[in-house]
mmCIF file of C-alpha atoms in Angstrom:
data_model
loop_
_atom_site.group_PDB
_atom_site.id
_atom_site.type_symbol
_atom_site.label_atom_id
_atom_site.label_comp_id
_atom_site.label_asym_id
_atom_site.label_seq_id
_atom_site.Cartn_x
_atom_site.Cartn_y
_atom_site.Cartn_z
ATOM 1 C CA UNK A 1 82.488 76.007 89.562
ATOM 2 C CA UNK A 2 82.745 75.474 93.342
ATOM 3 C CA UNK A 3 83.287 78.100 95.999
ATOM 4 C CA UNK A 4 86.911 79.353 96.234
ATOM 5 C CA UNK A 5 87.574 78.930 92.508
ATOM 6 C CA UNK A 6 90.345 81.320 91.425
ATOM 7 C CA UNK A 7 89.192 83.326 88.381
ATOM 8 C CA UNK A 8 91.907 84.709 86.095
ATOM 9 C CA UNK A 9 91.617 86.770 82.913
ATOM 10 C CA UNK A 10 94.076 85.501 80.301
ATOM 11 C CA UNK A 11 93.349 87.789 77.356
ATOM 12 C CA UNK A 12 92.499 91.460 76.780
ATOM 13 C CA UNK A 13 93.559 92.114 79.517
ATOM 14 C CA UNK A 14 95.712 89.513 81.242
ATOM 15 C CA UNK A 15 96.046 89.272 85.003
ATOM 16 C CA UNK A 16 92.785 90.404 86.577
ATOM 17 C CA UNK A 17 92.054 87.921 89.347
ATOM 18 C CA UNK A 18 89.123 87.196 91.663
ATOM 19 C CA UNK A 19 88.053 84.552 94.138
ATOM 20 C CA UNK A 20 84.531 83.123 94.035
ATOM 21 C CA UNK A 21 82.697 83.468 97.334
ATOM 22 C CA UNK A 22 80.085 80.867 96.352
ATOM 23 C CA UNK A 23 79.407 78.299 93.591
ATOM 24 C CA UNK A 24 79.226 80.038 90.201
ATOM 25 C CA UNK A 25 78.860 79.463 86.473
ATOM 26 C CA UNK A 26 81.446 80.972 84.112
ATOM 27 C CA UNK A 27 82.019 81.328 80.372
ATOM 28 C CA UNK A 28 85.148 80.688 78.329
ATOM 29 C CA UNK A 29 86.414 84.275 78.512
ATOM 30 C CA UNK A 30 88.889 83.537 81.315
ATOM 31 C CA UNK A 31 90.456 80.675 83.277
ATOM 32 C CA UNK A 32 88.639 79.089 86.201
ATOM 33 C CA UNK A 33 91.225 77.474 88.471
ATOM 34 C CA UNK A 34 90.168 74.887 91.036
ATOM 35 C CA UNK A 35 93.049 74.559 93.504
ATOM 36 C CA UNK A 36 94.039 71.052 94.603
ATOM 37 C CA UNK A 37 93.358 70.167 98.270
ATOM 38 C CA UNK A 38 97.041 70.186 99.264
ATOM 39 C CA UNK A 39 97.407 73.870 98.282
ATOM 40 C CA UNK A 40 95.766 77.011 99.598
ATOM 41 C CA UNK A 41 93.453 78.811 97.170
ATOM 42 C CA UNK A 42 93.981 82.251 98.736
ATOM 43 C CA UNK A 43 97.770 81.891 98.452
ATOM 44 C CA UNK A 44 97.387 81.231 94.725
ATOM 45 C CA UNK A 45 95.003 84.178 94.431
ATOM 46 C CA UNK A 46 97.554 86.569 95.946
ATOM 47 C CA UNK A 47 100.447 85.093 93.958
ATOM 48 C CA UNK A 48 98.591 85.699 90.701
ATOM 49 C CA UNK A 49 97.522 89.146 91.850
ATOM 50 C CA UNK A 50 101.102 90.371 92.327
ATOM 51 C CA UNK A 51 102.661 88.546 89.360
ATOM 52 C CA UNK A 52 100.711 90.084 86.492
ATOM 53 C CA UNK A 53 103.936 90.975 84.659
ATOM 54 C CA UNK A 54 105.136 87.381 84.827
ATOM 55 C CA UNK A 55 101.819 86.166 83.420
ATOM 56 C CA UNK A 56 102.070 88.644 80.547
ATOM 57 C CA UNK A 57 105.573 87.420 79.668
ATOM 58 C CA UNK A 58 104.179 83.928 79.014
ATOM 59 C CA UNK A 59 101.409 85.194 76.723
ATOM 60 C CA UNK A 60 101.545 85.063 72.933
ATOM 61 C CA UNK A 61 99.569 86.325 69.932
ATOM 62 C CA UNK A 62 99.813 88.890 67.146
ATOM 63 C CA UNK A 63 96.489 90.776 67.291
ATOM 64 C CA UNK A 64 96.263 90.627 71.086
ATOM 65 C CA UNK A 65 98.158 88.684 73.722
ATOM 66 C CA UNK A 66 96.614 85.569 75.245
ATOM 67 C CA UNK A 67 97.865 83.267 77.968
ATOM 68 C CA UNK A 68 97.058 79.722 76.870
ATOM 69 C CA UNK A 69 96.118 76.970 79.269
ATOM 70 C CA UNK A 70 99.341 75.113 78.483
ATOM 71 C CA UNK A 71 101.487 78.189 79.102
ATOM 72 C CA UNK A 72 99.630 78.905 82.328
ATOM 73 C CA UNK A 73 100.210 75.368 83.633
ATOM 74 C CA UNK A 74 103.945 75.624 82.930
ATOM 75 C CA UNK A 75 104.515 78.810 84.963
ATOM 76 C CA UNK A 76 106.751 78.080 87.946
ATOM 77 C CA UNK A 77 105.566 79.279 91.381
ATOM 78 C CA UNK A 78 107.667 79.484 94.537
ATOM 79 C CA UNK A 79 105.656 78.594 97.610
ATOM 80 C CA UNK A 80 106.056 77.020 101.091
ATOM 81 C CA UNK A 81 105.628 73.254 101.012
ATOM 82 C CA UNK A 82 103.348 73.441 104.039
ATOM 83 C CA UNK A 83 99.747 74.349 103.321
ATOM 84 C CA UNK A 84 99.559 75.820 106.834
ATOM 85 C CA UNK A 85 102.353 78.261 105.934
ATOM 86 C CA UNK A 86 100.613 79.137 102.684
ATOM 87 C CA UNK A 87 97.433 79.763 104.641
ATOM 88 C CA UNK A 88 99.228 81.949 107.204
ATOM 89 C CA UNK A 89 100.741 84.104 104.471
ATOM 90 C CA UNK A 90 97.380 84.444 102.725
ATOM 91 C CA UNK A 91 95.737 85.375 106.047
ATOM 92 C CA UNK A 92 98.200 88.240 106.593
ATOM 93 C CA UNK A 93 97.660 89.513 103.048
ATOM 94 C CA UNK A 94 93.899 89.178 103.466
ATOM 95 C CA UNK A 95 94.021 91.250 106.668
ATOM 96 C CA UNK A 96 95.966 93.946 104.834
ATOM 97 C CA UNK A 97 93.435 93.851 101.992
ATOM 98 C CA UNK A 98 90.622 94.328 104.523
ATOM 99 C CA UNK A 99 92.435 97.328 106.015
ATOM 100 C CA UNK A 100 93.029 98.809 102.559
ATOM 101 C CA UNK A 101 89.349 98.406 101.687
ATOM 102 C CA UNK A 102 88.302 100.019 104.981
ATOM 103 C CA UNK A 103 90.629 102.955 104.332
ATOM 104 C CA UNK A 104 89.278 103.249 100.790
ATOM 105 C CA UNK A 105 85.711 103.398 102.087
ATOM 106 C CA UNK A 106 86.669 105.991 104.705
ATOM 107 C CA UNK A 107 88.433 108.102 102.069
ATOM 108 C CA UNK A 108 85.386 107.827 99.804
ATOM 109 C CA UNK A 109 83.120 108.952 102.649
ATOM 110 C CA UNK A 110 85.374 111.912 103.484
ATOM 111 C CA UNK A 111 85.554 112.852 99.805
ATOM 112 C CA UNK A 112 81.748 112.857 99.605
ATOM 113 C CA UNK A 113 81.551 115.073 102.705
ATOM 114 C CA UNK A 114 84.165 117.463 101.276
ATOM 115 C CA UNK A 115 82.292 117.624 97.976
ATOM 116 C CA UNK A 116 79.024 118.414 99.769
ATOM 117 C CA UNK A 117 80.683 121.192 101.816
ATOM 118 C CA UNK A 118 82.324 122.662 98.719
ATOM 119 C CA UNK A 119 78.975 122.741 96.895
ATOM 120 C CA UNK A 120 77.240 124.328 99.878
ATOM 121 C CA UNK A 121 79.846 127.043 100.342
ATOM 122 C CA UNK A 122 80.980 127.863 96.813
ATOM 123 C CA UNK A 123 78.157 126.792 94.489
ATOM 124 C CA UNK A 124 74.954 127.278 96.486
ATOM 125 C CA UNK A 125 76.499 130.080 98.641
ATOM 126 C CA UNK A 126 74.701 128.876 101.779
ATOM 127 C CA UNK A 127 76.963 130.875 104.171
ATOM 128 C CA UNK A 128 76.175 134.092 102.281
ATOM 129 C CA UNK A 129 72.455 133.361 102.294
ATOM 130 C CA UNK A 130 72.572 132.624 106.031
ATOM 131 C CA UNK A 131 74.300 135.941 106.740
ATOM 132 C CA UNK A 132 71.757 137.749 104.556
ATOM 133 C CA UNK A 133 69.110 136.430 106.973
ATOM 134 C CA UNK A 134 71.164 137.526 109.993
ATOM 135 C CA UNK A 135 72.063 133.960 110.926
ATOM 136 C CA UNK A 136 75.390 132.375 111.784
ATOM 137 C CA UNK A 137 76.392 129.989 108.931
ATOM 138 C CA UNK A 138 76.243 126.375 110.053
ATOM 139 C CA UNK A 139 79.314 124.167 110.264
ATOM 140 C CA UNK A 140 81.981 126.868 110.383
ATOM 141 C CA UNK A 141 83.753 129.048 112.908
ATOM 142 C CA UNK A 142 83.151 132.776 113.210
ATOM 143 C CA UNK A 143 86.576 133.431 111.664
ATOM 144 C CA UNK A 144 85.710 131.458 108.525
ATOM 145 C CA UNK A 145 82.185 132.910 108.386
ATOM 146 C CA UNK A 146 83.713 136.399 108.405
ATOM 147 C CA UNK A 147 85.390 135.638 105.072
ATOM 148 C CA UNK A 148 81.985 135.424 103.354
ATOM 149 C CA UNK A 149 80.037 138.583 102.410
ATOM 150 C CA UNK A 150 76.428 139.110 103.472
ATOM 151 C CA UNK A 151 75.096 140.076 100.053
ATOM 152 C CA UNK A 152 74.565 138.494 96.619
ATOM 153 C CA UNK A 153 74.870 140.613 93.488
ATOM 154 C CA UNK A 154 73.788 140.000 89.932
ATOM 155 C CA UNK A 155 76.303 138.973 87.266
ATOM 156 C CA UNK A 156 76.199 137.826 83.659
ATOM 157 C CA UNK A 157 76.040 134.232 84.878
ATOM 158 C CA UNK A 158 73.656 134.689 87.770
ATOM 159 C CA UNK A 159 73.799 135.747 91.417
ATOM 160 C CA UNK A 160 77.223 135.607 93.081
ATOM 161 C CA UNK A 161 78.622 136.826 96.444
ATOM 162 C CA UNK A 162 79.548 140.496 96.537
ATOM 163 C CA UNK A 163 83.232 140.977 95.751
ATOM 164 C CA UNK A 164 83.453 137.735 93.750
ATOM 165 C CA UNK A 165 83.919 137.410 90.008
ATOM 166 C CA UNK A 166 83.861 134.790 87.264
ATOM 167 C CA UNK A 167 87.181 133.739 85.766
ATOM 168 C CA UNK A 168 88.213 131.387 82.988
ATOM 169 C CA UNK A 169 90.212 128.430 84.291
ATOM 170 C CA UNK A 170 93.096 129.492 82.063
ATOM 171 C CA UNK A 171 93.381 132.735 84.063
ATOM 172 C CA UNK A 172 93.944 130.734 87.244
ATOM 173 C CA UNK A 173 96.385 128.003 86.264
ATOM 174 C CA UNK A 174 99.680 127.265 84.591
ATOM 175 C CA UNK A 175 99.762 124.158 82.387
ATOM 176 C CA UNK A 176 103.021 122.214 82.052
ATOM 177 C CA UNK A 177 101.979 119.635 79.454
ATOM 178 C CA UNK A 178 104.980 120.462 77.222
ATOM 179 C CA UNK A 179 107.321 119.053 79.871
ATOM 180 C CA UNK A 180 105.649 115.627 79.937
ATOM 181 C CA UNK A 181 107.629 112.669 78.602
ATOM 182 C CA UNK A 182 106.029 109.237 78.055
ATOM 183 C CA UNK A 183 108.109 106.130 78.702
ATOM 184 C CA UNK A 184 107.280 102.722 77.233
ATOM 185 C CA UNK A 185 106.964 99.689 79.471
ATOM 186 C CA UNK A 186 110.386 98.442 78.369
ATOM 187 C CA UNK A 187 111.929 101.853 79.077
ATOM 188 C CA UNK A 188 110.406 101.925 82.550
ATOM 189 C CA UNK A 189 111.616 98.404 83.203
ATOM 190 C CA UNK A 190 115.167 99.462 82.321
ATOM 191 C CA UNK A 191 114.885 102.584 84.497
ATOM 192 C CA UNK A 192 113.426 101.271 87.743
ATOM 193 C CA UNK A 193 113.866 103.673 90.652
ATOM 194 C CA UNK A 194 112.187 105.554 93.499
ATOM 195 C CA UNK A 195 110.308 108.332 91.658
ATOM 196 C CA UNK A 196 106.564 107.842 90.934
ATOM 197 C CA UNK A 197 105.616 107.611 87.248
ATOM 198 C CA UNK A 198 102.041 108.924 86.848
ATOM 199 C CA UNK A 199 99.510 108.138 84.133
ATOM 200 C CA UNK A 200 95.980 109.441 83.556
ATOM 201 C CA UNK A 201 94.498 107.903 86.711
ATOM 202 C CA UNK A 202 97.245 106.651 89.040
ATOM 203 C CA UNK A 203 100.889 105.760 89.613
ATOM 204 C CA UNK A 204 101.899 103.281 86.916
ATOM 205 C CA UNK A 205 105.503 102.610 87.912
ATOM 206 C CA UNK A 206 108.594 103.957 89.673
ATOM 207 C CA UNK A 207 111.567 105.250 87.664
ATOM 208 C CA UNK A 208 115.109 106.510 88.253
ATOM 209 C CA UNK A 209 114.556 110.217 87.565
ATOM 210 C CA UNK A 210 111.942 112.983 87.736
ATOM 211 C CA UNK A 211 110.791 115.838 85.490
ATOM 212 C CA UNK A 212 108.536 117.710 87.937
ATOM 213 C CA UNK A 213 109.226 118.862 91.477
ATOM 214 C CA UNK A 214 106.469 120.650 93.391
ATOM 215 C CA UNK A 215 102.726 120.556 94.064
ATOM 216 C CA UNK A 216 100.533 119.763 91.056
ATOM 217 C CA UNK A 217 97.067 118.625 90.049
ATOM 218 C CA UNK A 218 96.946 115.943 87.367
ATOM 219 C CA UNK A 219 93.786 115.720 85.240
ATOM 220 C CA UNK A 220 93.183 112.684 83.029
ATOM 221 C CA UNK A 221 93.502 113.781 79.391
ATOM 222 C CA UNK A 222 92.375 110.668 77.526
ATOM 223 C CA UNK A 223 91.263 107.101 78.129
ATOM 224 C CA UNK A 224 89.438 106.633 81.441
ATOM 225 C CA UNK A 225 89.086 110.304 82.331
ATOM 226 C CA UNK A 226 86.152 109.895 84.703
ATOM 227 C CA UNK A 227 85.161 107.575 87.524
ATOM 228 C CA UNK A 228 82.021 105.384 87.510
ATOM 229 C CA UNK A 229 80.176 108.091 89.461
ATOM 230 C CA UNK A 230 80.885 110.608 86.681
ATOM 231 C CA UNK A 231 83.480 112.678 88.545
ATOM 232 C CA UNK A 232 86.831 113.314 86.833
ATOM 233 C CA UNK A 233 90.056 111.535 87.659
ATOM 234 C CA UNK A 234 92.104 114.089 89.587
ATOM 235 C CA UNK A 235 95.405 113.380 91.297
ATOM 236 C CA UNK A 236 96.810 115.792 93.874
ATOM 237 C CA UNK A 237 100.563 115.147 93.872
ATOM 238 C CA UNK A 238 103.683 116.662 95.378
ATOM 239 C CA UNK A 239 107.426 116.158 95.344
ATOM 240 C CA UNK A 240 109.663 114.748 92.632
ATOM 241 C CA UNK A 241 107.607 112.912 90.006
ATOM 242 C CA UNK A 242 107.475 111.833 86.347
ATOM 243 C CA UNK A 243 104.242 112.255 84.324
ATOM 244 C CA UNK A 244 103.392 110.699 80.965
ATOM 245 C CA UNK A 245 101.329 112.345 78.203
ATOM 246 C CA UNK A 246 97.945 111.059 79.384
ATOM 247 C CA UNK A 247 97.461 113.558 82.242
ATOM 248 C CA UNK A 248 97.394 117.349 82.142
ATOM 249 C CA UNK A 249 99.854 118.846 84.645
ATOM 250 C CA UNK A 250 98.602 122.066 86.244
ATOM 251 C CA UNK A 251 99.428 124.468 89.084
ATOM 252 C CA UNK A 252 97.505 127.386 90.489
ATOM 253 C CA UNK A 253 99.101 130.765 89.740
ATOM 254 C CA UNK A 254 99.230 134.059 91.573
ATOM 255 C CA UNK A 255 97.016 133.636 94.658
ATOM 256 C CA UNK A 256 95.300 130.437 93.537
ATOM 257 C CA UNK A 257 96.583 127.289 95.244
ATOM 258 C CA UNK A 258 96.979 124.022 93.376
ATOM 259 C CA UNK A 259 94.748 122.584 96.089
ATOM 260 C CA UNK A 260 91.981 125.030 95.178
ATOM 261 C CA UNK A 261 91.983 123.588 91.673
ATOM 262 C CA UNK A 262 91.495 120.170 93.239
ATOM 263 C CA UNK A 263 89.137 121.218 96.014
ATOM 264 C CA UNK A 264 91.648 120.600 98.815
ATOM 265 C CA UNK A 265 93.691 122.609 101.298
ATOM 266 C CA UNK A 266 97.439 123.026 100.881
ATOM 267 C CA UNK A 267 100.391 125.071 102.048
ATOM 268 C CA UNK A 268 101.826 125.104 98.496
ATOM 269 C CA UNK A 269 101.176 128.014 96.119
#
């Protein structure tokens, strides 16, 4: 297949799309679409990317859905007649994609930094060890350093800062799983609205009502419960939301913030 071939999965699952950056070889597990010269390949790529639901509606099959080549060719697409206009639209969307990817990389970098700081402060107890040696802990103000003791004491699970204790997670959180209500795809389609509908890993849809209102941490319960790097899927959410039965819904209780459960800072208790 030549460069700029649009690659589309048409079975289990339907609607994943990619654009080849160079000549490639492919198998029969998906559709390889070579766009005619009078049309813009990136415009088609973005159209397919945002019309997954439409693609699924044209699929058929009893065991699993598949979008046949004939059905795919018969799908109607609205597009500017001018290739230059198609190209301009695709360029704008591509620029936004680049910005999204840059923001994703920045967020990933910041998350890695936050994780390293959390480990240093609350797992390895580096500030406490520094104070035990009469040194000022690195990377923190004097006010924050004053919150850490200058002594480690023995416990049943090893050395911990003086004044600290081990607790079971259940002592620190409230779990609201009994309030969760799953909605099928058809139910969500009939109830489109402004409130986020959360699944195990992300927002799946927007519906016309909410069942939670506040600051929560969502932890994936089943399915894809961890990321490729092995860390769990955690969502730090706030406001009016709906959650299905694939994510645990928790809040910190007493003097434990929901953010502490997630490793973040928050004003909410």
